[in-house]
mmCIF file of C-alpha atoms in Angstrom:
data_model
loop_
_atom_site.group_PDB
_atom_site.id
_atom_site.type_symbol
_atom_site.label_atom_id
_atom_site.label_comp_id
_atom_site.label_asym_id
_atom_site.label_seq_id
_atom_site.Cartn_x
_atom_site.Cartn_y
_atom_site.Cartn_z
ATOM 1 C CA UNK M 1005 5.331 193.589 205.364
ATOM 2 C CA UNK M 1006 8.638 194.349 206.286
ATOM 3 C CA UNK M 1007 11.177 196.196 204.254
ATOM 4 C CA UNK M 1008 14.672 194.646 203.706
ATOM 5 C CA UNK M 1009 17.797 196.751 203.550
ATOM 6 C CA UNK M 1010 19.829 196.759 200.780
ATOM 7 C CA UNK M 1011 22.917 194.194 203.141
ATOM 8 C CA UNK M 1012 19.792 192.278 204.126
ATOM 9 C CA UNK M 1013 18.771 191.927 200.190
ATOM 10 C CA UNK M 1014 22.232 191.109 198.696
ATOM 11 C CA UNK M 1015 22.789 188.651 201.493
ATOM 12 C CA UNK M 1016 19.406 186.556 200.455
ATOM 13 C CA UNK M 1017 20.193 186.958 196.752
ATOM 14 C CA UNK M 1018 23.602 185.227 197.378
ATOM 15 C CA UNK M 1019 21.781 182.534 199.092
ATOM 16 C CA UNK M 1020 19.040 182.267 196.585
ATOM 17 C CA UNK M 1021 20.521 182.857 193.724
ATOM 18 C CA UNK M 1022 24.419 181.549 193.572
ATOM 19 C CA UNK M 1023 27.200 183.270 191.860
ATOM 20 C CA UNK M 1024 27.430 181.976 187.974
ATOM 21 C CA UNK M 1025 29.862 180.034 186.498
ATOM 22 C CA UNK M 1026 32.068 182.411 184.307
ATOM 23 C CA UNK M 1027 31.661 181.589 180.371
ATOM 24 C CA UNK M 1028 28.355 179.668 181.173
ATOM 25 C CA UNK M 1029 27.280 182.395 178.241
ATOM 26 C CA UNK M 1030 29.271 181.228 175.629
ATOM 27 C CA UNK M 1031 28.246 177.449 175.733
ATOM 28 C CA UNK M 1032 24.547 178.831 174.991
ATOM 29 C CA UNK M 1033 25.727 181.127 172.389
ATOM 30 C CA UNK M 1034 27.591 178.599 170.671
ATOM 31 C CA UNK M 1035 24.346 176.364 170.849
ATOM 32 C CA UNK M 1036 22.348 178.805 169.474
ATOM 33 C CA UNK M 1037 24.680 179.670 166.949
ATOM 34 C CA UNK M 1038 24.324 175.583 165.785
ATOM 35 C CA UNK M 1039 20.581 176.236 165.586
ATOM 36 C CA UNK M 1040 20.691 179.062 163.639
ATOM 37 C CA UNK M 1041 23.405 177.710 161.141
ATOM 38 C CA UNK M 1042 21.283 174.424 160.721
ATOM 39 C CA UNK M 1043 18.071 176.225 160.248
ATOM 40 C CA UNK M 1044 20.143 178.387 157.526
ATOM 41 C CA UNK M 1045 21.232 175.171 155.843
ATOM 42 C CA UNK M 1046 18.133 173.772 156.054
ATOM 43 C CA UNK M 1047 16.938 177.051 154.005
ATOM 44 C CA UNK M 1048 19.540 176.941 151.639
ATOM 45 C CA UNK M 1049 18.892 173.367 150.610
ATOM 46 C CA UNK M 1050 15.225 174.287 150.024
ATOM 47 C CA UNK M 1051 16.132 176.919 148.148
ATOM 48 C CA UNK M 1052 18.173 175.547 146.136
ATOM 49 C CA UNK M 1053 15.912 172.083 145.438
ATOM 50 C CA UNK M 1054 13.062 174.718 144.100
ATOM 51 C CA UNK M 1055 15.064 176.356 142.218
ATOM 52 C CA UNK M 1056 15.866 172.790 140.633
ATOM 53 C CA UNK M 1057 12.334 172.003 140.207
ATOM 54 C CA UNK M 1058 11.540 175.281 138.258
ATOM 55 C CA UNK M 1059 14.412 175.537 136.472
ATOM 56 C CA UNK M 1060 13.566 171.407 135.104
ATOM 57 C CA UNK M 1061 9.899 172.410 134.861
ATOM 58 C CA UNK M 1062 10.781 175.356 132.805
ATOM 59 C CA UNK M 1063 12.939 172.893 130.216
ATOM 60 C CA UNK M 1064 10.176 170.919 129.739
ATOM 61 C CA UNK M 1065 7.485 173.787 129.401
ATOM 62 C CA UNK M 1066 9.527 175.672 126.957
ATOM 63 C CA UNK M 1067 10.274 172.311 125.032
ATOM 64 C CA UNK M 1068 6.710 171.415 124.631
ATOM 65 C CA UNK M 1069 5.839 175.300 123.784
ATOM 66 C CA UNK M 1070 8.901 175.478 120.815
ATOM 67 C CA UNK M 1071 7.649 171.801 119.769
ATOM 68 C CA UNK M 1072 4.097 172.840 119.674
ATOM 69 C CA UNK M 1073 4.941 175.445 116.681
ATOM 70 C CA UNK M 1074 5.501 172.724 114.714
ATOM 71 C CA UNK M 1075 1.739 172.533 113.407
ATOM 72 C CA UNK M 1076 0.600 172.351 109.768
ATOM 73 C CA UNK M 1077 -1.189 175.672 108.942
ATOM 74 C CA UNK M 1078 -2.867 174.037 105.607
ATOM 75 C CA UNK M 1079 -5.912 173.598 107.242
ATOM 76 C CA UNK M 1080 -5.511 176.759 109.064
ATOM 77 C CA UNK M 1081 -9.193 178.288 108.508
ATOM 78 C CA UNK M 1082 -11.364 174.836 109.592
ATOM 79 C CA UNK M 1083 -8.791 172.764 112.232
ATOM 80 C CA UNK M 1084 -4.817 172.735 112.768
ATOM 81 C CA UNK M 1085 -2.940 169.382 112.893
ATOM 82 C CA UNK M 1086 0.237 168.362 113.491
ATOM 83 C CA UNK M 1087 3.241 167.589 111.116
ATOM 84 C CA UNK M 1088 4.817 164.373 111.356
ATOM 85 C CA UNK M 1089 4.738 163.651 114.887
ATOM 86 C CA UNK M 1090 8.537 162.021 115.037
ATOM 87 C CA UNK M 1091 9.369 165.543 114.097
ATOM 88 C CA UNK M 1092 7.503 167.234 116.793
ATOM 89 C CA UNK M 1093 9.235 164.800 119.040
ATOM 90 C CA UNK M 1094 12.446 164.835 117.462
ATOM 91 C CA UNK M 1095 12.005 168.722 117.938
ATOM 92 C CA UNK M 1096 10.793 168.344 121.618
ATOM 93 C CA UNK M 1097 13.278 166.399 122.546
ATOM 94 C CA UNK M 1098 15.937 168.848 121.183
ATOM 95 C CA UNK M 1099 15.053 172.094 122.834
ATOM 96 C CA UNK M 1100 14.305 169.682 126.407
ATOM 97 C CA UNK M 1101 18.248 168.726 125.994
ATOM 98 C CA UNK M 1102 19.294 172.213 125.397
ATOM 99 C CA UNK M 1103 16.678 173.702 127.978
ATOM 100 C CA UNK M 1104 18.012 170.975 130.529
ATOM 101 C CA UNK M 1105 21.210 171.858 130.377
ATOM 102 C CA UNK M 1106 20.645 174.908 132.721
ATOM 103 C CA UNK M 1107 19.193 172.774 135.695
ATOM 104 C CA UNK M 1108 21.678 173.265 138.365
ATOM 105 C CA UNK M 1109 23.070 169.763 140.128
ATOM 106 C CA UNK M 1110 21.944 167.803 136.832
ATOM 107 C CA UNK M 1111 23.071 164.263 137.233
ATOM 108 C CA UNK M 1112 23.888 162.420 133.613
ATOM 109 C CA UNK M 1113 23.890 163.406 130.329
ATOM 110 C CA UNK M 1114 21.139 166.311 129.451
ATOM 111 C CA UNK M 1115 20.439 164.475 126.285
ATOM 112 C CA UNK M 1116 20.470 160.831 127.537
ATOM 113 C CA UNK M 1117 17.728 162.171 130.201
ATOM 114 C CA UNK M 1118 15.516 164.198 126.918
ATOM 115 C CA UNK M 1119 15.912 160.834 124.584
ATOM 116 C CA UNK M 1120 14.382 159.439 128.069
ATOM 117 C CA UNK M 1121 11.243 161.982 128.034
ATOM 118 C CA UNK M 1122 7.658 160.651 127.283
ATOM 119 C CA UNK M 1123 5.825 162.580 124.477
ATOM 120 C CA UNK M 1124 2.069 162.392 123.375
ATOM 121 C CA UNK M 1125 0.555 164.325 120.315
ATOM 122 C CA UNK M 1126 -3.137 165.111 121.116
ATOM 123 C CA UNK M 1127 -3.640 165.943 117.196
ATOM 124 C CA UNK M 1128 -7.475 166.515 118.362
ATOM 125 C CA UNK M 1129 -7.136 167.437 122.408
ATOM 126 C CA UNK M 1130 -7.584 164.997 124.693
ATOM 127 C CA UNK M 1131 -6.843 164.304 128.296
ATOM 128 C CA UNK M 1132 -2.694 165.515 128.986
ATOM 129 C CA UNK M 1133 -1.422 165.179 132.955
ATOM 130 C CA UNK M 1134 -4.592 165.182 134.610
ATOM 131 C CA UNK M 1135 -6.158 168.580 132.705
ATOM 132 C CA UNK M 1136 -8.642 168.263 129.564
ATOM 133 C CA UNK M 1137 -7.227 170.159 126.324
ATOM 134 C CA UNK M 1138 -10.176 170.922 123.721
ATOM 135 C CA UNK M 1139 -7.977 171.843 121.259
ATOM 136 C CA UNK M 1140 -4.373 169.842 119.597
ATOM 137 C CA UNK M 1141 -1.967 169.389 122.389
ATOM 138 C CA UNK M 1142 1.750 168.144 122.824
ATOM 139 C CA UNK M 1143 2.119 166.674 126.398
ATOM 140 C CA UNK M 1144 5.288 165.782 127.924
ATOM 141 C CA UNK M 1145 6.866 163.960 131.071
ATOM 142 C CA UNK M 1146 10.119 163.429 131.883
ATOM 143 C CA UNK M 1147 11.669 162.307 135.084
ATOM 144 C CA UNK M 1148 15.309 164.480 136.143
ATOM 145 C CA UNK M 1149 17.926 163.108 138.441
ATOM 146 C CA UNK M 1150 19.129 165.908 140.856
ATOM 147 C CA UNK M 1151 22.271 166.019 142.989
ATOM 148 C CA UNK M 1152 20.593 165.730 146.212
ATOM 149 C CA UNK M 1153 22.298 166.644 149.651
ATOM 150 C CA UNK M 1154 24.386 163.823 151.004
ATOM 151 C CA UNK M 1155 23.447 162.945 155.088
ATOM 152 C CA UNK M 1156 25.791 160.198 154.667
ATOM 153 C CA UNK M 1157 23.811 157.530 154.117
ATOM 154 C CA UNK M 1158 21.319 156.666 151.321
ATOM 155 C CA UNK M 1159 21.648 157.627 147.433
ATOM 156 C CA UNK M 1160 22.608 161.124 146.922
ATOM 157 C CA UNK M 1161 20.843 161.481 144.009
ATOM 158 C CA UNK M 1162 16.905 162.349 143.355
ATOM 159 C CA UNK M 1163 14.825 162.180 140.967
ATOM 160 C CA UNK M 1164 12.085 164.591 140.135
ATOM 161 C CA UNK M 1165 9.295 163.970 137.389
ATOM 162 C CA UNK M 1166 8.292 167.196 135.330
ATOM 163 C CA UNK M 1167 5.327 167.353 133.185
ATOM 164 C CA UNK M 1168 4.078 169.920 130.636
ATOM 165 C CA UNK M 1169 1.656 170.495 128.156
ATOM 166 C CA UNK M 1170 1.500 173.045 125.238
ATOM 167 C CA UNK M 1171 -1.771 174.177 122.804
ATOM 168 C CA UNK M 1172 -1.971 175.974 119.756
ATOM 169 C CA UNK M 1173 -4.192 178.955 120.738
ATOM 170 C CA UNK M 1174 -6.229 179.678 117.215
ATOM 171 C CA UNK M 1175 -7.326 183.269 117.314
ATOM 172 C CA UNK M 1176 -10.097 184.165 115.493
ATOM 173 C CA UNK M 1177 -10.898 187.428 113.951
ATOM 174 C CA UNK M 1178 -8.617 190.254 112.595
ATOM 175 C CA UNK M 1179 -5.256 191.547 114.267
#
């Protein structure tokens, strides 16, 4: 094999590999800098949509827990049962108002969408959003509209349905 000297080397590099445009750099840098902004956006917006969802499933959680205190304690040695249950729900749908009102991008009125909420009083357990409860439940669903990202087209609103359940956990034995 023969050896090239260095003239003979730059002289086939010129011919194999041409002189760049100046600034050809910045057109990819730019493009990459797109990428990376979308993929940031893109990671904001998810970010920001979960924290939606937990902040509305947290509403309705705590609403159905606060709700759920609303049990009669007469029969508190044999079985627990509910008070009136258009208190519990009056109660329920209350606290989901109040709890709602910290969902960020909340579109409407925070009690107009609680009034909207489903409630069922499981006085003796029963089946509550797909889970068996053995003991007296309060389930709850309600569906939240969102302020969703606009693309510029389509609704930008979104709705997201949140569902809860809450027990009264009788402990037995002494303190």
């Amino acid at each position: 094999m023969k050896r090239l000297t260095l003239q003979q080397f730059q002289q086939l590099r010129k011919k194999v590999l041409p002189r760049r445009a100046q600034g050809g750099v910045l057109a990819v840098g730019a493009a990459f800098m797109m990428v990376i902004m979308l993929i940031g956006g893109l990671g904001w917006f998810y970010a920001q949509r979960v924290s939606q969802i937990q902040r509305a499933e947290s509403a309705i959680r705590e609403s159905t827990r606060t709700a759920a205190q609303m049990w009669s304690y007469t029969s508190f040695g044999s079985e627990a049962a509910f008070r009136d249950s258009a208190e519990v729900e009056a109660r329920a749908t209350q606290m989901l108002a109040l709890n709602l009102a910290s969902v960020p991008g909340l579109v409407g009125n925070p009690l107009d969408i609680a009034r909207g909420a489903t409630w069922i009083v499981l006085p003796r357990g029963g089946e509550c959003n797909g889970q068996m409860l053995s003991s007296a439940a309060l389930c709850g669903r309600v569906e939240v509209p969102i302020q969703s990202i606009s693309l510029g087209f389509g609704d930008s609103t979104a709705t997201i349905t949140v569902e809860a359940a809450s027990r009264l956990d009788v402990v037995t034995g002494s303190p």
